[in-house]
mmCIF file of C-alpha atoms and ligand atoms in Angstrom:
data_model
loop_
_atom_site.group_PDB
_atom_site.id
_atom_site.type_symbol
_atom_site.label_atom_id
_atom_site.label_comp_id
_atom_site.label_asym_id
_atom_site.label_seq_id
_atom_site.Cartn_x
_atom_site.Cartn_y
_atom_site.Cartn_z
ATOM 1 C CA UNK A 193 0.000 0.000 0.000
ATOM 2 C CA UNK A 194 2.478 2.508 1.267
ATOM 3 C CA UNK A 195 4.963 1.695 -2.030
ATOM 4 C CA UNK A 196 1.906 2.633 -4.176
ATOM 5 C CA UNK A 197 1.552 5.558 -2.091
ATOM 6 C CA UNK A 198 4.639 6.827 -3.063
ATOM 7 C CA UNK A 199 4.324 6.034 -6.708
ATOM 8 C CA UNK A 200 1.213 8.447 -6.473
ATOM 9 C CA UNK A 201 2.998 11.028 -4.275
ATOM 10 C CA UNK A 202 5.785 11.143 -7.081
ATOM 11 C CA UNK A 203 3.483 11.143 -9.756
ATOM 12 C CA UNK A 204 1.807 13.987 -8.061
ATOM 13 C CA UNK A 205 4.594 15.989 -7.869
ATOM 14 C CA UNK A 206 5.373 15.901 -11.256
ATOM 15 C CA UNK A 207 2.311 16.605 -12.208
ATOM 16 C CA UNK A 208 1.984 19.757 -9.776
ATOM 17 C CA UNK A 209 5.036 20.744 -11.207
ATOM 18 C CA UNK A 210 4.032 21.433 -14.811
ATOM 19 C CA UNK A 211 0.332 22.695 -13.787
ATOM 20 C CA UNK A 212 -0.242 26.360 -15.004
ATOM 21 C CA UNK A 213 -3.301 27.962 -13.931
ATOM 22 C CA UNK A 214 -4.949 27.563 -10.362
ATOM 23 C CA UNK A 215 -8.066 26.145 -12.001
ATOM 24 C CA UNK A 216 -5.637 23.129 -12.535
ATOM 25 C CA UNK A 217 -4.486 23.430 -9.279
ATOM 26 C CA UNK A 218 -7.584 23.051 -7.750
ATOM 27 C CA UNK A 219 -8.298 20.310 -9.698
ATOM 28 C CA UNK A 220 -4.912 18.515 -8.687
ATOM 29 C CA UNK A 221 -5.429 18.818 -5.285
ATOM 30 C CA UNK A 222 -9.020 17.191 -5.202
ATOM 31 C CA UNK A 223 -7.370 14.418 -7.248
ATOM 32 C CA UNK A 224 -4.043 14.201 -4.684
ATOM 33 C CA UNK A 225 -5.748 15.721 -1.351
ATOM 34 C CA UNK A 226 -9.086 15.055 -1.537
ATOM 35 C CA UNK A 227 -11.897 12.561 0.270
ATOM 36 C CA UNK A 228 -11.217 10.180 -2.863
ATOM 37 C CA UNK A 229 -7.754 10.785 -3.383
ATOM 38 C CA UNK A 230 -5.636 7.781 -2.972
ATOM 39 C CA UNK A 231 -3.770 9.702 1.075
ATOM 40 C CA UNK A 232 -6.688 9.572 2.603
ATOM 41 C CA UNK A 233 -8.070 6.492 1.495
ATOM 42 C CA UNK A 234 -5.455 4.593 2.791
ATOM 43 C CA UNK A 235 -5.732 7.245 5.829
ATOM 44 C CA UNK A 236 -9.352 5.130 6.449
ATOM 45 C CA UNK A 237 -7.177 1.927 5.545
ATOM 46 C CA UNK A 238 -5.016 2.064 8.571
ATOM 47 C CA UNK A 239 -7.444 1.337 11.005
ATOM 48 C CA UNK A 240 -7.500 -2.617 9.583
ATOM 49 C CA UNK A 241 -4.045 -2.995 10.278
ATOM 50 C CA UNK A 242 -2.743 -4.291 13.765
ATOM 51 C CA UNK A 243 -1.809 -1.655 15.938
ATOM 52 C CA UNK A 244 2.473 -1.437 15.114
ATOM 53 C CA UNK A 245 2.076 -1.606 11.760
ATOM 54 C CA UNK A 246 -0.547 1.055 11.982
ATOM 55 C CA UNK A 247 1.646 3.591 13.464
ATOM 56 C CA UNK A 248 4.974 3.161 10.804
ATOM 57 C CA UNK A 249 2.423 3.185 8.157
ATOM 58 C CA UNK A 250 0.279 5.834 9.416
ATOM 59 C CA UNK A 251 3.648 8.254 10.126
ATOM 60 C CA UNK A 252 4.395 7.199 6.397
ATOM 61 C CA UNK A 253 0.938 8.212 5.001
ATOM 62 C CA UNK A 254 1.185 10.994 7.002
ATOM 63 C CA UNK A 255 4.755 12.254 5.506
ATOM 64 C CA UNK A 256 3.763 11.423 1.870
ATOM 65 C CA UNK A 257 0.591 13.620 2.520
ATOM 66 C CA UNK A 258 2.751 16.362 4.016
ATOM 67 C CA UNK A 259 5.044 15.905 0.878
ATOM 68 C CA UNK A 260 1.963 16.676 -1.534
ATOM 69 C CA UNK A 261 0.577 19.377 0.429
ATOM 70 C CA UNK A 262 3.758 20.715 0.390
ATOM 71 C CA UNK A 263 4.236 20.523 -3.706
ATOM 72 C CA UNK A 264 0.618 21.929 -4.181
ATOM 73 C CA UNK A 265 1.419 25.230 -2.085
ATOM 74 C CA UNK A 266 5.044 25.711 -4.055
ATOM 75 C CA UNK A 267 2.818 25.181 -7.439
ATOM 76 C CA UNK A 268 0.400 28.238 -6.018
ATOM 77 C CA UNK A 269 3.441 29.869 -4.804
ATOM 78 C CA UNK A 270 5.016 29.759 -8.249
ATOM 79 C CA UNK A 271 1.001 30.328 -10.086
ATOM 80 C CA UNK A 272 1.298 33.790 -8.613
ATOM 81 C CA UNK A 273 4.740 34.725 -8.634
ATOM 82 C CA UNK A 274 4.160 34.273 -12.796
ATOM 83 C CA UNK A 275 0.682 36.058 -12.725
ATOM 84 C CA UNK A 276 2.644 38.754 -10.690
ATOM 85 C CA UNK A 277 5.500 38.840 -13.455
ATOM 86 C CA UNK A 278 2.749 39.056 -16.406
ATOM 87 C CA UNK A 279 0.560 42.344 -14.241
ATOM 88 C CA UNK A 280 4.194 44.005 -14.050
ATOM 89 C CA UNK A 281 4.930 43.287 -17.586
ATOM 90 C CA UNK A 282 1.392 44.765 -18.576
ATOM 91 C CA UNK A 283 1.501 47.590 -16.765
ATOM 92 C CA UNK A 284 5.066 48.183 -17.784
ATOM 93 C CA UNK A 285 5.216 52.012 -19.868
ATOM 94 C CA UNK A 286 8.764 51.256 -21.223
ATOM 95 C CA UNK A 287 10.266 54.821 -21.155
ATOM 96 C CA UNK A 288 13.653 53.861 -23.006
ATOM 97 C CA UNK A 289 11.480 52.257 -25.822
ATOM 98 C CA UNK A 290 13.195 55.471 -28.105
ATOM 99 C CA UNK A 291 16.551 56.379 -26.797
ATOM 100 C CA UNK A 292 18.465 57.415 -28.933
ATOM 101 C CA UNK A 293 16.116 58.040 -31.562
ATOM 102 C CA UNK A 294 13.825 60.098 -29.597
ATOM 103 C CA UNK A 295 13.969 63.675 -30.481
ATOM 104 C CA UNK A 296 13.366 66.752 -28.136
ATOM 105 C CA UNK A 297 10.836 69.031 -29.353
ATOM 106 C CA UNK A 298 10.958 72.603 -29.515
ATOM 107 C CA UNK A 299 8.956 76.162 -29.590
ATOM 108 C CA UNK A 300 7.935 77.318 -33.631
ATOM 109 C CA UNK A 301 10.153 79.360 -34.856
ATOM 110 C CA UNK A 302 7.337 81.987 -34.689
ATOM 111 C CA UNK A 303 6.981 81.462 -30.679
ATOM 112 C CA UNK A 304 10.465 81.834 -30.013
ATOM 113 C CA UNK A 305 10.557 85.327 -31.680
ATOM 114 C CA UNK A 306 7.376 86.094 -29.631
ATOM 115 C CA UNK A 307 9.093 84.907 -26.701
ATOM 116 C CA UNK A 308 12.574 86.914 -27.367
ATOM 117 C CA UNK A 309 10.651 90.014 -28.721
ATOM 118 C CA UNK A 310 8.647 90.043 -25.093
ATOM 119 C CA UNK A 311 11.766 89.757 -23.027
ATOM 120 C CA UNK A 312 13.388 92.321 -24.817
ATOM 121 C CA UNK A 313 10.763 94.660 -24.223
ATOM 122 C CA UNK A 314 9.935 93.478 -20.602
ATOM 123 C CA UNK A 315 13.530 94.069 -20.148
ATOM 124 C CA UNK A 316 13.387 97.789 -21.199
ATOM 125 C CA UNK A 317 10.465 97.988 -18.487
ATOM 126 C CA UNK A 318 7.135 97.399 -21.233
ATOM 127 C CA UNK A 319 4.363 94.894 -19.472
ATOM 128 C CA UNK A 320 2.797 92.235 -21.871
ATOM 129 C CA UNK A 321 -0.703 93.437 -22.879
ATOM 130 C CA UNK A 322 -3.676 91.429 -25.135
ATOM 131 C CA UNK A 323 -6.502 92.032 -27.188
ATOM 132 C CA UNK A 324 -9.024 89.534 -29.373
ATOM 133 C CA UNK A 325 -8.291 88.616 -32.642
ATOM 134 C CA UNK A 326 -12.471 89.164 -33.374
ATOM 135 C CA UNK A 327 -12.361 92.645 -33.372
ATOM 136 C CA UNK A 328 -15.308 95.631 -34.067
ATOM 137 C CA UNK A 329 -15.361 98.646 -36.230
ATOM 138 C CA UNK A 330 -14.422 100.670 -33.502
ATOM 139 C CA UNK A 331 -10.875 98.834 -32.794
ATOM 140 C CA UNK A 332 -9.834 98.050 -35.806
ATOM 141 C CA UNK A 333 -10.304 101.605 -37.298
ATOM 142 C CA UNK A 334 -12.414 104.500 -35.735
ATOM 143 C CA UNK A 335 -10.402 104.991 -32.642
ATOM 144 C CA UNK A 336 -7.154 104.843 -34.620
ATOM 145 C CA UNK A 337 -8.589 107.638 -36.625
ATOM 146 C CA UNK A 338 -9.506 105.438 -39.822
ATOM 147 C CA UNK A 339 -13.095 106.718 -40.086
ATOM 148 C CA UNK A 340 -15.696 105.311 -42.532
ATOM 149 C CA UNK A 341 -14.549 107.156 -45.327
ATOM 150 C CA UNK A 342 -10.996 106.849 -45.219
ATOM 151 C CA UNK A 343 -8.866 105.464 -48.155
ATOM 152 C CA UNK A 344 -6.148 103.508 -45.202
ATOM 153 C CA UNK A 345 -9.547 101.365 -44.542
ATOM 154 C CA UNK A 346 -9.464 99.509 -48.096
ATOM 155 C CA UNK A 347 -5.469 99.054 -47.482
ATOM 156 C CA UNK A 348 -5.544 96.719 -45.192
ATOM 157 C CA UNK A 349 -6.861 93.903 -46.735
ATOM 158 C CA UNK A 350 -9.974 93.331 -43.752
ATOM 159 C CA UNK A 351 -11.620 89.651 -43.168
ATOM 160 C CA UNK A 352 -14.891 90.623 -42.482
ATOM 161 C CA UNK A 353 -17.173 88.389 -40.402
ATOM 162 C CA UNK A 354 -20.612 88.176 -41.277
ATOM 163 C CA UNK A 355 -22.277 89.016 -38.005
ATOM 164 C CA UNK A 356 -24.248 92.627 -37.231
ATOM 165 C CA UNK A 357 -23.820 95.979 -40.091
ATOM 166 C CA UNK A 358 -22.231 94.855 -42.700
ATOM 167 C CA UNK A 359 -17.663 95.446 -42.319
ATOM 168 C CA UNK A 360 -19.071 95.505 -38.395
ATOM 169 C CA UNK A 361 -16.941 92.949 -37.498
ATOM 170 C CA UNK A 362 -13.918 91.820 -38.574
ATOM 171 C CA UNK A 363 -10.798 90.027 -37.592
ATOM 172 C CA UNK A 364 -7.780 92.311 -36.802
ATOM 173 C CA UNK A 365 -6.410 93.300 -39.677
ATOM 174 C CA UNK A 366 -3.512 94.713 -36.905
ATOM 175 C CA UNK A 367 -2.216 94.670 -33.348
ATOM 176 C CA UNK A 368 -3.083 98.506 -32.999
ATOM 177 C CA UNK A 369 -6.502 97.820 -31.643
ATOM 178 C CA UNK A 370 -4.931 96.813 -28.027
ATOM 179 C CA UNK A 371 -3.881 100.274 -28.232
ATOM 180 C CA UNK A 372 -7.029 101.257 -27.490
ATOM 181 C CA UNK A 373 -7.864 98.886 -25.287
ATOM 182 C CA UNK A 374 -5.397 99.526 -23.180
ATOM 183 C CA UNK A 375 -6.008 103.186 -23.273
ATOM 184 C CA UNK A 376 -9.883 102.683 -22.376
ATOM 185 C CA UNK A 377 -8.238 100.249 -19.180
ATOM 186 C CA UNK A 378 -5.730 101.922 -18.200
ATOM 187 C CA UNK A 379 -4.693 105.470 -16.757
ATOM 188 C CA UNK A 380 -1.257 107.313 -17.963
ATOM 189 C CA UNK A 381 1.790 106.460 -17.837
ATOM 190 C CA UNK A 382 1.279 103.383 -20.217
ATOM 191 C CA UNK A 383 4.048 101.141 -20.920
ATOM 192 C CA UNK A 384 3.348 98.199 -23.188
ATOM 193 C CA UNK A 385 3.876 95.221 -25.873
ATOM 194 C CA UNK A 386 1.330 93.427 -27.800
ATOM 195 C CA UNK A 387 2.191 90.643 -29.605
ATOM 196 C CA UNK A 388 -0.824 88.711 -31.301
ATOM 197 C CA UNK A 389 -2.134 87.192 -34.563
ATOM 198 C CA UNK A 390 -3.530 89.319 -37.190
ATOM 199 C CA UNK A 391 -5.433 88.551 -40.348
ATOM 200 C CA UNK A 392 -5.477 90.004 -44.020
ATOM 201 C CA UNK A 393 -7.247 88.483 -47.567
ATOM 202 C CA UNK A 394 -3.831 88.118 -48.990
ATOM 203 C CA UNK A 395 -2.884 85.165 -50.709
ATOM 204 C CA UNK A 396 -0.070 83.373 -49.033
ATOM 205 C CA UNK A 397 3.158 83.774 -51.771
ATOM 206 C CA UNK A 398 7.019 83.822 -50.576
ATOM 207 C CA UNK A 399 6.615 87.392 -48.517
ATOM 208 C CA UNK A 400 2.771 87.132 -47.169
ATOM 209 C CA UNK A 401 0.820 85.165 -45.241
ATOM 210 C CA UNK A 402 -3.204 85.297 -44.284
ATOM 211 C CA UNK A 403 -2.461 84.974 -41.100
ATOM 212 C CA UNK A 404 0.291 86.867 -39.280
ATOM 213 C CA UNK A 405 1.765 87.910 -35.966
ATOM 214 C CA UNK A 406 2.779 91.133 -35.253
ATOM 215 C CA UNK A 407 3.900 92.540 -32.555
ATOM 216 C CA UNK A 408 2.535 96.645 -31.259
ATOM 217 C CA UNK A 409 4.192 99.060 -28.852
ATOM 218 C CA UNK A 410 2.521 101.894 -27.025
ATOM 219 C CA UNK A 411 4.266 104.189 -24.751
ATOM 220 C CA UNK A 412 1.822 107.414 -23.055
ATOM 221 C CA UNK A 413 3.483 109.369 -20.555
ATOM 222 C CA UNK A 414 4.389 113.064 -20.182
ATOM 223 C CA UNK A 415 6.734 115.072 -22.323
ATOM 224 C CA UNK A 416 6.898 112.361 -24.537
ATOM 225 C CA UNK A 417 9.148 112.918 -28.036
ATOM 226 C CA UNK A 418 10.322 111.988 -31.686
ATOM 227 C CA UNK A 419 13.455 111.163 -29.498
ATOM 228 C CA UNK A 420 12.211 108.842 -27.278
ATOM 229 C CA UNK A 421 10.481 106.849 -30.035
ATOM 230 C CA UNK A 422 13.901 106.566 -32.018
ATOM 231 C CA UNK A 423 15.729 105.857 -28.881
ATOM 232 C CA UNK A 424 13.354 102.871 -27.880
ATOM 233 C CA UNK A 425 13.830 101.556 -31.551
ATOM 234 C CA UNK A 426 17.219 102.059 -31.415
ATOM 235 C CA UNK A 427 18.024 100.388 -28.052
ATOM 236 C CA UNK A 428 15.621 97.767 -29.387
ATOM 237 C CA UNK A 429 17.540 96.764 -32.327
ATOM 238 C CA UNK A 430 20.735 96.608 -30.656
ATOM 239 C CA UNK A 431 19.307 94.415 -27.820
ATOM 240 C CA UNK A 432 17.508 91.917 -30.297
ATOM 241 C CA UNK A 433 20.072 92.090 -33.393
ATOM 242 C CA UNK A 434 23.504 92.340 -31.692
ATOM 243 C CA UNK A 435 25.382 95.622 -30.993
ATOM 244 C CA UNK A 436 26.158 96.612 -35.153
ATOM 245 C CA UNK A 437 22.827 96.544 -36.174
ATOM 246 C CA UNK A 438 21.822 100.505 -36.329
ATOM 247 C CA UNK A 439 18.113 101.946 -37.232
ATOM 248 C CA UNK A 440 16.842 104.553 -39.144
ATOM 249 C CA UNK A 441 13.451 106.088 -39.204
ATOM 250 C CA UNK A 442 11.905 107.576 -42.565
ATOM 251 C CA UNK A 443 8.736 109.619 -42.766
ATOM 252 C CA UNK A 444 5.801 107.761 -43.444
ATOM 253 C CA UNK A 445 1.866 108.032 -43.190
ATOM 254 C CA UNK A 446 -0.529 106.116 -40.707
ATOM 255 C CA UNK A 447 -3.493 108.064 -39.618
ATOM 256 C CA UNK A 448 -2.928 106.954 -35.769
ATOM 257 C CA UNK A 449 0.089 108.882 -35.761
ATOM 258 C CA UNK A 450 1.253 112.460 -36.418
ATOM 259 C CA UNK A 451 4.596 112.516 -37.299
ATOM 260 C CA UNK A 452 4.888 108.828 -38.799
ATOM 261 C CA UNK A 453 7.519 106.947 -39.811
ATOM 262 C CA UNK A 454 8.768 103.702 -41.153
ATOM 263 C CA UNK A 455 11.971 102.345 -39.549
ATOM 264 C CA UNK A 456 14.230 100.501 -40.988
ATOM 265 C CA UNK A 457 17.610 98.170 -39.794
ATOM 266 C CA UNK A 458 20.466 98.123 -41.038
ATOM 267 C CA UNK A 459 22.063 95.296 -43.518
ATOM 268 C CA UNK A 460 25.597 93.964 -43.422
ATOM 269 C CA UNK A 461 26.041 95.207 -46.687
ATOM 270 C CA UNK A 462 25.496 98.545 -45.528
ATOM 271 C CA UNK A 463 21.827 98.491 -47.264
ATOM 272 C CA UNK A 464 19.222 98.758 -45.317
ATOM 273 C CA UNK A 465 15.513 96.999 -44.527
ATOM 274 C CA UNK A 466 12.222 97.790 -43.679
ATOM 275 C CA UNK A 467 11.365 96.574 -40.244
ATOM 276 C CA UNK A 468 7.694 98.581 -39.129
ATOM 277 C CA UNK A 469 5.710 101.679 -38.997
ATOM 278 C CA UNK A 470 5.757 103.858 -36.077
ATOM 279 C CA UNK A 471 5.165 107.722 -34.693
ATOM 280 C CA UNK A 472 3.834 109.974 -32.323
ATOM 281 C CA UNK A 473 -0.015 108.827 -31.311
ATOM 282 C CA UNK A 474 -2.204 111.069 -32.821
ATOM 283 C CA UNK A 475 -4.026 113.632 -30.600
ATOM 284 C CA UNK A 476 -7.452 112.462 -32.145
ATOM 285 C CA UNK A 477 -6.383 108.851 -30.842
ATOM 286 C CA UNK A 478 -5.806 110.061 -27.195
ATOM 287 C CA UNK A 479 -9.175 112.030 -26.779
ATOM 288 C CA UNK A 480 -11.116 108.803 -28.808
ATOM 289 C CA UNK A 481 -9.522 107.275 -25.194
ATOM 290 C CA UNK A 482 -10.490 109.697 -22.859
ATOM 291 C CA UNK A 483 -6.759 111.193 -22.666
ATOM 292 C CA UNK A 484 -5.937 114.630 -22.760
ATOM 293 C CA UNK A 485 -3.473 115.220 -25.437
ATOM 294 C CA UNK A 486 -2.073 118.319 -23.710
ATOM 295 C CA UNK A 487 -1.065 116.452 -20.918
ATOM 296 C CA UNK A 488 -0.048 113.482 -21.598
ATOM 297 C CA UNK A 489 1.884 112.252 -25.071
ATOM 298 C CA UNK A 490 2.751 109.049 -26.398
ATOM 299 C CA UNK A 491 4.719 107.102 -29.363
ATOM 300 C CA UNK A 492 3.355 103.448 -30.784
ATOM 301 C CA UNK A 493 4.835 101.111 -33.276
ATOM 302 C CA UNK A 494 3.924 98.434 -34.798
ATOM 303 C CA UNK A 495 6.116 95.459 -36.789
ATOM 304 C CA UNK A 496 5.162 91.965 -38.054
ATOM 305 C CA UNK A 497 7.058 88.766 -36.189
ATOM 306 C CA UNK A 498 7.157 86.738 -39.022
ATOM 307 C CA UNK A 499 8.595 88.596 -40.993
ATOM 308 C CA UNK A 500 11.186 89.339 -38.396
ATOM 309 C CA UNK A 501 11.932 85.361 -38.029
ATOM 310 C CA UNK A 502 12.751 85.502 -41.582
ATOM 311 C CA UNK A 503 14.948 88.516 -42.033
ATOM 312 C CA UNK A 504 16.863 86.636 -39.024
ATOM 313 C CA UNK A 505 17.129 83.710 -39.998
ATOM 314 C CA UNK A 506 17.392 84.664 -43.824
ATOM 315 C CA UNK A 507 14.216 82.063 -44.840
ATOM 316 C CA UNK A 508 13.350 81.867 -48.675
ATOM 317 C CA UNK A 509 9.853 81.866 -48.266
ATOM 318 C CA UNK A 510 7.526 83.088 -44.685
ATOM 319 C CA UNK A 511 5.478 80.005 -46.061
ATOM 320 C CA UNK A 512 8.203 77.970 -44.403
ATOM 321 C CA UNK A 513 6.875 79.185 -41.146
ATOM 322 C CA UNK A 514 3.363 77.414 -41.548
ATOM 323 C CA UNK A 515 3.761 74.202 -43.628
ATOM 324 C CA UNK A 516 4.386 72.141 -40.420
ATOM 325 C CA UNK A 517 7.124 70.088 -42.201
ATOM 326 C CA UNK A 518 9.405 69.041 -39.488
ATOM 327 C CA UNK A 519 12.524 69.011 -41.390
ATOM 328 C CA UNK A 520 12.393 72.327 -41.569
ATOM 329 C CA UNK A 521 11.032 73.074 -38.107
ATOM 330 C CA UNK A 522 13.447 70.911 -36.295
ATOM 331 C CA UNK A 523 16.534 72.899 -37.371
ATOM 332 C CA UNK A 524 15.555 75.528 -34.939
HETATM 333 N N1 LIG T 790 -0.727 98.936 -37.702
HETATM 334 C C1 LIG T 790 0.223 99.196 -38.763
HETATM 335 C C2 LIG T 790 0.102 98.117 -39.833
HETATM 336 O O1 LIG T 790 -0.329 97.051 -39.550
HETATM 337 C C3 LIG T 790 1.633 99.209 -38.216
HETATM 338 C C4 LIG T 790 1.875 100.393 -37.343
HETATM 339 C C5 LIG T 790 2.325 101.572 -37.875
HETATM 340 C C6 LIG T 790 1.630 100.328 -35.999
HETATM 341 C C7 LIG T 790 2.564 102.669 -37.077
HETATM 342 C C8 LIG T 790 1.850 101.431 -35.187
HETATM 343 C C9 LIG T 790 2.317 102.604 -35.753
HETATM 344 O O2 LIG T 790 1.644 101.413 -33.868
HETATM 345 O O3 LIG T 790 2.549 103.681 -34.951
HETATM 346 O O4 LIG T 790 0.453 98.362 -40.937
#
């Protein structure tokens, strides 16, 4: 009896060994353990046998037993060490999958001139300011002294959007809107930057774009001059271009400023290049504000970043800036 014990015990083990899922497990140990299982059977078998031989074969039965109990918890043991290995291995966000290949991204071109254009000017002491890119009648034009009439309104190029009087409401055809804003918002002395996108019906071709960024200064204070306005554009360049870039200003017309002027930076090769408009704000844009002009005086300007990004970084074509092709926008 006991040597066929054994033969089951072994043949249990080997089985227990190769089992892989607890439903198997279970069944194993009904088959090995259990009230039918061939232990305990001879278990109830003992009591036939005269009382010596009962107790080496009963300490026998009882070790074999011990034996498979033992097997069936190192097969459970072993069942959820593996199910343990396989949750780890799901859950698992391999973070070296793509080293080496993995690239870094970086800030468009555009955003890192936005970004260097606003510490230059937050460096000189300007604050940040913005407006919406939806903007009405009143923004875009009549405040900056571009009444109904005026020929400057069919120059720039104005998306309309079909909503209220017709030409009600339009999308900025330029950052000098926030000049107003700001001017309705805020008392004298004004100090600021407004960088933002801007939108004209131009066809996109190698120097234009749709839609644009530019970036609009406003200074109000008192005893403001000419001089300070071609000082700030001076100090400006030097800051953003490196120290032998020089600017010029040229007279120029823009009805929200009285003198205007266009300035210009200068070229390597001792030519030179259009940059922006600028001037003193005009008296009739002060008092649309609520500012009296014999107080308090101001300069604006007003440039587009795109453009800038490509005088910089001599581009071919400002259509470069908006095609999304990686190739090109990972070189910078
Ligand atoms: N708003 C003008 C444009 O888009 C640029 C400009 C010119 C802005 C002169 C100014 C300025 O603030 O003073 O063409």
């Amino acid at each position: 009896m006991i040597e066929t014990l054994r033969q089951t015990a072994v043949e249990a083990k080997a089985r227990l060994a190769e089992v892989e899922d607890l439903d198997e497990l279970a069944e194993l140990d009904v088959e090995f353990l259990g009230k039918k299982s061939a232990v305990t059977l001879a278990k109830r078998q003992l009591g036939s046998l005269d009382p010596d031989e009962r107790r080496t074969a009963g300490r026998e039965v009882n070790e074999i037993r011990a034996e498979i109990e033992t097997a069936v918890e190192s097969a459970r043991e072993r069942l959820a060490q593996a199910a343990r290995v396989l949750r780890i291995e799901a859950e698992r966000l391999d973070l070296t999958e793509f080293r080496g290949k993995a690239r870094r991204g970086s800030l468009h071109l555009v955003t890192q001139s936005r970004d260097r254009l606003e510490d230059v000017f937050v460096g000189m002491g300007f604050t940040v300011a913005e407006g919406p890119e939806v903007e009405s009648a009143w923004y875009n034009f009549e405040a900056l002294n571009i009444p109904e009439w005026h020929p400057a309104r069919g120059s720039f190029d104005t998306i309309f959007v079909d909503l209220g009087e017709p030409e009600e409401v339009m999308l900025r055809s330029h950052t000098s809107p926030v000049q107003i804003r700001t001017m309705e918002n805020q008392k004298p002395p004004i100090y600021i930057v407004a960088p933002g996108r801007t939108f004209r019906t131009d066809t996109a071709d190698a120097t234009h774009l749709p839609a644009f960024n530019q970036i609009e200064g406003l200074v109000v204070d008192r005893g403001i001059t000419m001089g300070d306005l071609a000082g700030t554009i001076d100090e400006f360049v030097h800051t953003f271009f490196g120290g032998d870039v020089k600017s010029r200003l040229r007279p120029s017309y823009f009805p929200f400023t009285e003198p205007s002027a266009e300035f210009d930076i200068s070229r390597a090769d001792g030519t030179w290049l259009e940059l922006g408009g600028c001037g003193m704000v005009h008296p009739n844009v002060l008092r649309n504000c609520g500012i009296d002009p014999d107080e308090w005086q101001g300069f604006a300007f007003g440039f587009g970043i795109d453009r800038l990004a490509v005088m910089r970084h001599e581009l071919d074509d400002i259509r470069e800036l908006v095609n999304n092709d990686v190739r090109f926008l990972r070189q910078f």
